[in-house]
Amino acid sequence: MALLTDLINLNLSDTTEQIIAEYIWIGGSGLDIRSKARTLPGPVTDPSKLPKWNYDGSSTGQAPGDDSEVILYPQAIFKDPFRRGNNILVICDCYTPAGVPIPTNKRYNAAKVFSHPDVAVEEPWYGIEQEYTLLQKDVKWPLGWPVGGFPGPQGPYYCSVGADKSFGRDIVDAHYKACLYAGIQISGINGEVMPGQWEFQVGPAVGISSGDQVWAARYILERITEIAGVVVSFDPKPIQGDWNGAGAHTNYSTKSMRNDGGYEVIKAAIEKLGKKHKEHIAAYGEGNERRLTGRHETADINTFLWGVANRGASIRVGRETEQNGKGYFEDRRPASNMDPYVVTSMIAETTILWKP
């Protein structure tokens, strides 16, 4: 096993210019992450210099068997924290051989929204709070919970320390450092209200890069939990009953909101979001109705409500934003399994481009 570890940690740059590029894409369910690796002749830092590639879409639920080829277009590069050296992770989106984005390619439409001149000039910033639950591999029950049983009620676990309250910290810290190494703008982590549940935050990131970074961070988390023999779940309500669900609260601001007088811009944007509440809820993740019940720090799924410092609202405005008269707001509706390309671009489209 020591030799295996040595081989895994081999520094390729000692003997060759060649690098390994891990091409990453989103599979047919919209949440499953797929990847495969290829050798390239030397280091690459610009995704447009990377070759396109293909894969068997019939094996990922994205193409029929008699016309199975799907083309990968490289879109973003991150340093590879697993292979290290000059090796890279490559976030890709997916197209037919004719160059048409396939139905599960949500990045394509998001990129169109973010490249619109009216959106680009506003430099939309996003901070996404990605919650997730760590599960014991063979029983699919939260880490630290007695198998088939329950821990004590919620209260002691949020931001907790101690072997009887905090479960999976090594995984969380490994993920934190790996994301920083990769070049992801991960801004923090914390233990969540339900034991075995954690959160990491990505941002502030501008426009399409927010989605790229969240997907890269999810990939790295899947790889680390694979190594640890633990399952990561993005289900918005993994355990029924008096336990918190898992969300992906999305913090958002535009240049106009960050400038003097921005609070009025924020209120106008929130009003627009309220008018499109149903459309946003429909795009904010599957199973969200199990989470958005009006309990456990959520607003009811059928009700649009905003407030200052209110964690039971659909949209929360921070006390500091109110006091400064400018800043950002938090959309608390997205589920943990949301697609960040869909959510970020939809918020920009509704608040900047849509004219009611």
CSV table of C-alpha atoms in Angstrom, one decimal:
chain,number,residue,atom,x,y,z
A,1,MET,CA,0.0,0.0,0.0
A,2,ALA,CA,2.9,2.4,0.7
A,3,LEU,CA,4.1,1.8,-2.9
A,4,LEU,CA,0.6,2.5,-4.2
A,5,THR,CA,0.6,5.8,-2.3
A,6,ASP,CA,4.0,6.7,-3.7
A,7,LEU,CA,2.8,6.0,-7.3
A,8,ILE,CA,-0.3,8.1,-6.8
A,9,ASN,CA,1.8,11.0,-5.6
A,10,LEU,CA,4.4,10.8,-8.4
A,11,ASN,CA,5.4,14.2,-9.6
A,12,LEU,CA,5.2,14.0,-13.4
A,13,SER,CA,7.1,17.2,-14.0
A,14,ASP,CA,10.3,15.5,-12.8
A,15,THR,CA,10.3,13.3,-16.0
A,16,THR,CA,7.9,14.8,-18.6
A,17,GLU,CA,6.3,18.0,-19.9
A,18,GLN,CA,3.0,16.0,-20.4
A,19,ILE,CA,0.1,16.7,-18.1
A,20,ILE,CA,-3.2,15.0,-17.2
A,21,ALA,CA,-6.5,16.8,-17.8
A,22,GLU,CA,-9.6,15.5,-16.1
A,23,TYR,CA,-12.6,16.5,-18.2
A,24,ILE,CA,-15.7,17.0,-16.0
A,25,TRP,CA,-19.3,17.2,-17.1
A,26,ILE,CA,-22.9,16.9,-15.8
A,27,GLY,CA,-24.7,13.7,-16.6
A,28,GLY,CA,-28.3,13.0,-17.6
A,29,SER,CA,-29.9,13.4,-14.2
A,30,GLY,CA,-28.7,17.0,-14.0
A,31,LEU,CA,-26.9,16.3,-10.7
A,32,ASP,CA,-24.6,13.3,-11.5
A,33,ILE,CA,-21.1,14.4,-12.2
A,34,ARG,CA,-19.0,12.4,-14.7
A,35,SER,CA,-15.3,12.7,-15.6
A,36,LYS,CA,-12.5,11.1,-17.6
A,37,ALA,CA,-8.9,11.9,-18.1
A,38,ARG,CA,-6.6,12.4,-21.1
A,39,THR,CA,-2.9,13.2,-21.6
A,40,LEU,CA,-1.9,16.5,-23.1
A,41,PRO,CA,1.6,17.5,-24.4
A,42,GLY,CA,2.1,20.3,-21.9
A,43,PRO,CA,0.6,22.8,-19.5
A,44,VAL,CA,-2.5,24.7,-20.5
A,45,THR,CA,-4.1,27.7,-18.7
A,46,ASP,CA,-6.7,28.8,-21.3
A,47,PRO,CA,-9.7,26.6,-21.9
A,48,SER,CA,-10.0,27.7,-25.5
A,49,LYS,CA,-6.6,26.1,-26.1
A,50,LEU,CA,-7.9,22.7,-24.9
A,51,PRO,CA,-9.1,20.1,-27.4
A,52,LYS,CA,-12.8,19.2,-27.5
A,53,TRP,CA,-13.5,15.6,-26.7
A,54,ASN,CA,-16.4,13.2,-26.8
A,55,TYR,CA,-18.1,10.5,-24.7
A,56,ASP,CA,-20.9,7.9,-25.0
A,57,GLY,CA,-24.0,9.8,-24.2
A,58,SER,CA,-26.1,6.6,-24.2
A,59,SER,CA,-24.4,5.5,-21.0
A,60,THR,CA,-25.2,8.8,-19.2
A,61,GLY,CA,-28.9,9.1,-20.3
A,62,GLN,CA,-28.0,11.9,-22.7
A,63,ALA,CA,-28.2,10.3,-26.2
A,64,PRO,CA,-29.7,7.2,-27.9
A,65,GLY,CA,-27.5,4.2,-28.5
A,66,ASP,CA,-27.6,4.5,-32.3
A,67,ASP,CA,-26.4,8.2,-32.2
A,68,SER,CA,-24.5,8.2,-28.9
A,69,GLU,CA,-21.7,10.7,-29.4
A,70,VAL,CA,-21.8,13.8,-27.2
A,71,ILE,CA,-19.1,16.5,-27.6
A,72,LEU,CA,-17.3,18.1,-24.6
A,73,TYR,CA,-16.5,21.8,-24.9
A,74,PRO,CA,-13.9,22.9,-22.3
A,75,GLN,CA,-15.1,26.0,-20.5
A,76,ALA,CA,-13.1,26.5,-17.2
A,77,ILE,CA,-9.8,25.2,-15.8
A,78,PHE,CA,-8.9,24.5,-12.2
A,79,LYS,CA,-5.7,23.1,-10.7
A,80,ASP,CA,-6.0,19.4,-9.8
A,81,PRO,CA,-5.6,18.9,-6.1
A,82,PHE,CA,-5.5,15.2,-6.5
A,83,ARG,CA,-2.7,14.8,-9.1
A,84,ARG,CA,-1.2,18.2,-8.4
A,85,GLY,CA,1.8,19.5,-10.4
A,86,ASN,CA,0.6,21.1,-13.7
A,87,ASN,CA,-2.4,18.7,-14.0
A,88,ILE,CA,-5.8,20.3,-14.3
A,89,LEU,CA,-9.5,19.8,-13.8
A,90,VAL,CA,-11.6,21.0,-16.8
A,91,ILE,CA,-15.3,22.0,-16.4
A,92,CYS,CA,-17.0,21.2,-19.7
A,93,ASP,CA,-20.5,21.6,-21.2
A,94,CYS,CA,-22.1,19.2,-23.7
A,95,TYR,CA,-23.1,19.5,-27.4
A,96,THR,CA,-24.3,17.3,-30.3
A,97,PRO,CA,-21.7,16.7,-33.1
A,98,ALA,CA,-23.6,19.5,-35.0
A,99,GLY,CA,-22.7,22.0,-32.2
A,100,VAL,CA,-26.2,22.2,-30.7
A,101,PRO,CA,-26.3,22.3,-26.8
A,102,ILE,CA,-27.9,19.1,-25.5
A,103,PRO,CA,-31.0,19.5,-23.2
A,104,THR,CA,-29.1,19.0,-20.0
A,105,ASN,CA,-26.5,21.7,-20.9
A,106,LYS,CA,-27.8,24.5,-18.6
A,107,ARG,CA,-24.5,26.4,-18.9
A,108,TYR,CA,-25.2,27.5,-22.5
A,109,ASN,CA,-28.3,29.6,-21.8
A,110,ALA,CA,-26.7,30.9,-18.6
A,111,ALA,CA,-23.7,32.1,-20.6
A,112,LYS,CA,-26.1,33.9,-23.0
A,113,VAL,CA,-27.7,35.7,-20.1
A,114,PHE,CA,-24.4,36.8,-18.5
A,115,SER,CA,-23.0,38.0,-21.8
A,116,HIS,CA,-26.0,40.3,-22.4
A,117,PRO,CA,-24.6,43.9,-22.3
A,118,ASP,CA,-27.2,45.0,-19.7
A,119,VAL,CA,-26.2,42.1,-17.4
A,120,ALA,CA,-22.4,42.4,-18.0
A,121,VAL,CA,-22.3,46.1,-17.2
A,122,GLU,CA,-23.9,45.3,-13.8
A,123,GLU,CA,-21.2,42.8,-12.8
A,124,PRO,CA,-23.5,40.4,-10.9
A,125,TRP,CA,-21.8,38.9,-7.9
A,126,TYR,CA,-22.9,35.6,-6.3
A,127,GLY,CA,-22.1,33.9,-3.0
A,128,ILE,CA,-23.6,30.4,-2.9
A,129,GLU,CA,-24.0,28.6,0.4
A,130,GLN,CA,-23.9,24.9,-0.6
A,131,GLU,CA,-25.3,22.6,2.1
A,132,TYR,CA,-24.9,18.9,2.0
A,133,THR,CA,-25.2,15.8,4.2
A,134,LEU,CA,-22.6,13.1,4.7
A,135,LEU,CA,-24.0,9.6,4.8
A,136,GLN,CA,-22.6,6.2,6.0
A,137,LYS,CA,-21.9,4.3,2.8
A,138,ASP,CA,-23.7,1.0,3.2
A,139,VAL,CA,-26.7,2.2,5.2
A,140,LYS,CA,-27.3,5.7,3.6
A,141,TRP,CA,-27.9,7.1,7.1
A,142,PRO,CA,-26.2,10.4,8.3
A,143,LEU,CA,-22.6,10.2,9.5
A,144,GLY,CA,-22.5,10.1,13.3
A,145,TRP,CA,-26.0,8.8,13.7
A,146,PRO,CA,-26.7,5.4,15.3
A,147,VAL,CA,-27.7,3.0,12.6
A,148,GLY,CA,-31.4,2.8,12.4
A,149,GLY,CA,-31.7,5.3,15.3
A,150,PHE,CA,-31.5,9.1,15.9
A,151,PRO,CA,-29.2,11.4,17.8
A,152,GLY,CA,-30.4,13.9,20.3
A,153,PRO,CA,-32.5,16.8,19.0
A,154,GLN,CA,-31.1,19.7,17.0
A,155,GLY,CA,-29.4,22.5,19.0
A,156,PRO,CA,-25.9,21.4,19.9
A,157,TYR,CA,-24.6,20.7,16.4
A,158,TYR,CA,-24.5,24.0,14.5
A,159,CYS,CA,-20.9,25.2,14.2
A,160,SER,CA,-20.1,22.7,17.0
A,161,VAL,CA,-16.9,21.0,18.1
A,162,GLY,CA,-16.5,17.6,19.8
A,163,ALA,CA,-16.7,14.0,18.9
A,164,ASP,CA,-20.3,13.7,20.1
A,165,LYS,CA,-21.5,16.7,18.0
A,166,SER,CA,-19.3,17.1,14.9
A,167,PHE,CA,-19.1,14.4,12.4
A,168,GLY,CA,-16.9,14.4,9.2
A,169,ARG,CA,-14.6,17.4,9.9
A,170,ASP,CA,-11.6,15.7,8.2
A,171,ILE,CA,-13.6,15.4,5.0
A,172,VAL,CA,-14.8,19.0,5.2
A,173,ASP,CA,-11.3,20.4,5.9
A,174,ALA,CA,-9.7,18.4,3.2
A,175,HIS,CA,-12.4,19.7,0.8
A,176,TYR,CA,-11.8,23.3,1.9
A,177,LYS,CA,-8.1,23.2,1.3
A,178,ALA,CA,-8.4,21.3,-2.0
A,179,CYS,CA,-10.8,24.0,-3.3
A,180,LEU,CA,-8.4,26.7,-2.3
A,181,TYR,CA,-5.6,24.8,-4.0
A,182,ALA,CA,-7.7,24.4,-7.2
A,183,GLY,CA,-8.3,28.2,-7.4
A,184,ILE,CA,-12.0,28.1,-6.4
A,185,GLN,CA,-13.2,31.2,-4.5
A,186,ILE,CA,-14.3,29.1,-1.5
A,187,SER,CA,-14.9,31.6,1.3
A,188,GLY,CA,-15.7,29.4,4.3
A,189,ILE,CA,-17.2,26.3,5.8
A,190,ASN,CA,-19.4,25.5,8.8
A,191,GLY,CA,-21.2,22.6,10.5
A,192,GLU,CA,-25.0,22.8,10.0
A,193,VAL,CA,-28.0,22.5,12.3
A,194,MET,CA,-28.6,18.8,11.5
A,195,PRO,CA,-25.8,16.5,12.7
A,196,GLY,CA,-23.8,15.1,9.7
A,197,GLN,CA,-24.8,18.2,7.6
A,198,TRP,CA,-22.2,20.8,6.5
A,199,GLU,CA,-22.0,23.8,4.3
A,200,PHE,CA,-19.3,25.5,2.1
A,201,GLN,CA,-19.6,28.9,0.5
A,202,VAL,CA,-18.4,29.9,-2.9
A,203,GLY,CA,-18.0,33.5,-3.8
A,204,PRO,CA,-18.2,36.3,-4.3
A,205,ALA,CA,-17.8,35.2,-7.9
A,206,VAL,CA,-18.9,37.1,-11.0
A,207,GLY,CA,-21.5,35.8,-13.5
A,208,ILE,CA,-21.0,32.4,-15.2
A,209,SER,CA,-17.8,31.7,-13.1
A,210,SER,CA,-20.1,31.2,-10.0
A,211,GLY,CA,-21.7,28.1,-11.6
A,212,ASP,CA,-18.3,26.8,-12.9
A,213,GLN,CA,-16.8,27.1,-9.4
A,214,VAL,CA,-19.8,25.4,-7.6
A,215,TRP,CA,-19.7,22.5,-10.0
A,216,ALA,CA,-15.9,22.1,-9.6
A,217,ALA,CA,-16.3,22.3,-5.8
A,218,ARG,CA,-19.0,19.6,-5.9
A,219,TYR,CA,-16.8,17.4,-8.0
A,220,ILE,CA,-13.9,17.8,-5.6
A,221,LEU,CA,-16.3,16.9,-2.7
A,222,GLU,CA,-17.5,13.8,-4.5
A,223,ARG,CA,-13.9,12.7,-5.0
A,224,ILE,CA,-12.9,13.3,-1.4
A,225,THR,CA,-15.9,11.4,0.0
A,226,GLU,CA,-15.2,8.6,-2.5
A,227,ILE,CA,-11.7,8.3,-0.9
A,228,ALA,CA,-13.1,8.4,2.6
A,229,GLY,CA,-15.8,5.8,1.9
A,230,VAL,CA,-18.6,8.2,2.7
A,231,VAL,CA,-21.6,9.2,0.5
A,232,VAL,CA,-22.4,12.9,-0.1
A,233,SER,CA,-26.1,13.8,-0.5
A,234,PHE,CA,-27.5,17.0,-1.9
A,235,ASP,CA,-31.1,15.9,-1.2
A,236,PRO,CA,-33.0,19.0,0.2
A,237,LYS,CA,-34.6,17.0,2.9
A,238,PRO,CA,-32.6,13.8,3.6
A,239,ILE,CA,-34.3,13.0,6.9
A,240,GLN,CA,-38.0,13.5,7.4
A,241,GLY,CA,-39.3,15.0,10.6
A,242,ASP,CA,-37.9,17.6,12.9
A,243,TRP,CA,-34.6,18.0,11.1
A,244,ASN,CA,-33.4,20.9,9.0
A,245,GLY,CA,-33.3,20.4,5.2
A,246,ALA,CA,-30.4,21.4,3.0
A,247,GLY,CA,-30.4,24.4,0.8
A,248,ALA,CA,-28.2,26.5,-1.5
A,249,HIS,CA,-28.9,30.0,-0.3
A,250,THR,CA,-27.8,32.4,-3.1
A,251,ASN,CA,-26.4,35.8,-2.2
A,252,TYR,CA,-26.7,38.3,-5.0
A,253,SER,CA,-25.8,41.9,-5.8
A,254,THR,CA,-25.3,44.1,-8.9
A,255,LYS,CA,-23.1,47.1,-9.3
A,256,SER,CA,-26.2,49.4,-8.9
A,257,MET,CA,-27.1,47.6,-5.6
A,258,ARG,CA,-23.5,48.0,-4.3
A,259,ASN,CA,-23.4,51.7,-5.1
A,260,ASP,CA,-25.0,54.6,-3.1
A,261,GLY,CA,-28.8,54.4,-3.4
A,262,GLY,CA,-28.6,50.6,-3.9
A,263,TYR,CA,-31.2,49.7,-1.3
A,264,GLU,CA,-34.0,51.1,-3.6
A,265,VAL,CA,-32.6,48.9,-6.5
A,266,ILE,CA,-32.6,45.9,-4.1
A,267,LYS,CA,-36.2,46.5,-3.2
A,268,ALA,CA,-37.2,46.8,-6.9
A,269,ALA,CA,-35.4,43.6,-7.7
A,270,ILE,CA,-37.1,41.7,-4.8
A,271,GLU,CA,-40.5,43.0,-6.1
A,272,LYS,CA,-39.7,41.5,-9.5
A,273,LEU,CA,-38.6,38.2,-7.9
A,274,GLY,CA,-42.0,38.0,-6.0
A,275,LYS,CA,-43.9,38.4,-9.3
A,276,LYS,CA,-42.0,35.4,-10.7
A,277,HIS,CA,-42.0,33.3,-7.5
A,278,LYS,CA,-43.6,30.2,-9.1
A,279,GLU,CA,-41.2,30.1,-12.1
A,280,HIS,CA,-38.2,30.4,-9.8
A,281,ILE,CA,-39.5,27.7,-7.4
A,282,ALA,CA,-40.0,25.4,-10.4
A,283,ALA,CA,-36.3,25.8,-11.3
A,284,TYR,CA,-34.8,25.8,-7.8
A,285,GLY,CA,-34.3,22.1,-7.3
A,286,GLU,CA,-36.2,18.9,-7.1
A,287,GLY,CA,-37.9,17.8,-3.9
A,288,ASN,CA,-37.8,21.4,-2.5
A,289,GLU,CA,-41.4,21.1,-1.4
A,290,ARG,CA,-40.2,18.7,1.3
A,291,ARG,CA,-37.9,21.5,2.6
A,292,LEU,CA,-39.8,24.7,2.1
A,293,THR,CA,-42.5,24.1,4.7
A,294,GLY,CA,-42.4,27.3,6.7
A,295,ARG,CA,-40.5,25.5,9.4
A,296,HIS,CA,-36.7,25.0,10.0
A,297,GLU,CA,-35.7,28.4,8.8
A,298,THR,CA,-37.7,28.4,5.6
A,299,ALA,CA,-40.7,30.2,4.1
A,300,ASP,CA,-43.6,28.1,2.8
A,301,ILE,CA,-43.1,27.1,-0.8
A,302,ASN,CA,-46.3,28.8,-1.9
A,303,THR,CA,-45.7,32.1,-0.1
A,304,PHE,CA,-43.3,34.8,-1.2
A,305,LEU,CA,-42.0,36.8,1.8
A,306,TRP,CA,-39.0,39.1,2.3
A,307,GLY,CA,-37.6,40.8,5.3
A,308,VAL,CA,-34.5,42.2,7.0
A,309,ALA,CA,-32.6,39.6,9.0
A,310,ASN,CA,-35.5,37.2,8.7
A,311,ARG,CA,-34.4,33.6,8.2
A,312,GLY,CA,-38.0,32.5,7.8
A,313,ALA,CA,-38.3,34.6,4.6
A,314,SER,CA,-38.0,33.7,0.9
A,315,ILE,CA,-35.6,36.7,0.5
A,316,ARG,CA,-33.4,37.9,3.4
A,317,VAL,CA,-31.8,41.4,3.4
A,318,GLY,CA,-29.0,41.8,5.9
A,319,ARG,CA,-29.2,44.3,8.7
A,320,GLU,CA,-25.9,45.9,7.4
A,321,THR,CA,-27.4,46.4,3.9
A,322,GLU,CA,-30.4,48.2,5.4
A,323,GLN,CA,-28.2,50.4,7.5
A,324,ASN,CA,-25.7,51.2,4.7
A,325,GLY,CA,-28.5,51.8,2.1
A,326,LYS,CA,-26.7,49.5,-0.3
A,327,GLY,CA,-25.3,45.9,-0.5
A,328,TYR,CA,-26.8,42.6,-1.4
A,329,PHE,CA,-29.6,40.2,-0.6
A,330,GLU,CA,-30.0,36.4,-0.1
A,331,ASP,CA,-32.4,34.2,-2.0
A,332,ARG,CA,-33.1,31.4,0.5
A,333,ARG,CA,-35.3,29.4,-1.8
A,334,PRO,CA,-32.9,27.3,-3.8
A,335,ALA,CA,-32.5,23.7,-2.8
A,336,SER,CA,-29.1,22.0,-2.2
A,337,ASN,CA,-29.5,20.1,-5.4
A,338,MET,CA,-30.2,23.2,-7.6
A,339,ASP,CA,-28.2,23.8,-10.7
A,340,PRO,CA,-26.1,26.9,-10.1
A,341,TYR,CA,-26.1,27.8,-13.8
A,342,VAL,CA,-29.9,27.9,-13.7
A,343,VAL,CA,-30.3,29.7,-10.4
A,344,THR,CA,-27.7,32.4,-11.0
A,345,SER,CA,-28.7,33.2,-14.6
A,346,MET,CA,-32.5,33.2,-13.7
A,347,ILE,CA,-31.9,35.7,-10.8
A,348,ALA,CA,-30.0,38.0,-13.2
A,349,GLU,CA,-32.6,37.6,-16.0
A,350,THR,CA,-35.5,38.4,-13.7
A,351,THR,CA,-33.9,41.3,-11.8
A,352,ILE,CA,-32.0,43.0,-14.7
A,353,LEU,CA,-33.5,42.0,-18.1
A,354,TRP,CA,-37.2,41.3,-17.3
A,355,LYS,CA,-39.5,44.3,-17.8
A,356,PRO,CA,-42.8,43.5,-16.1
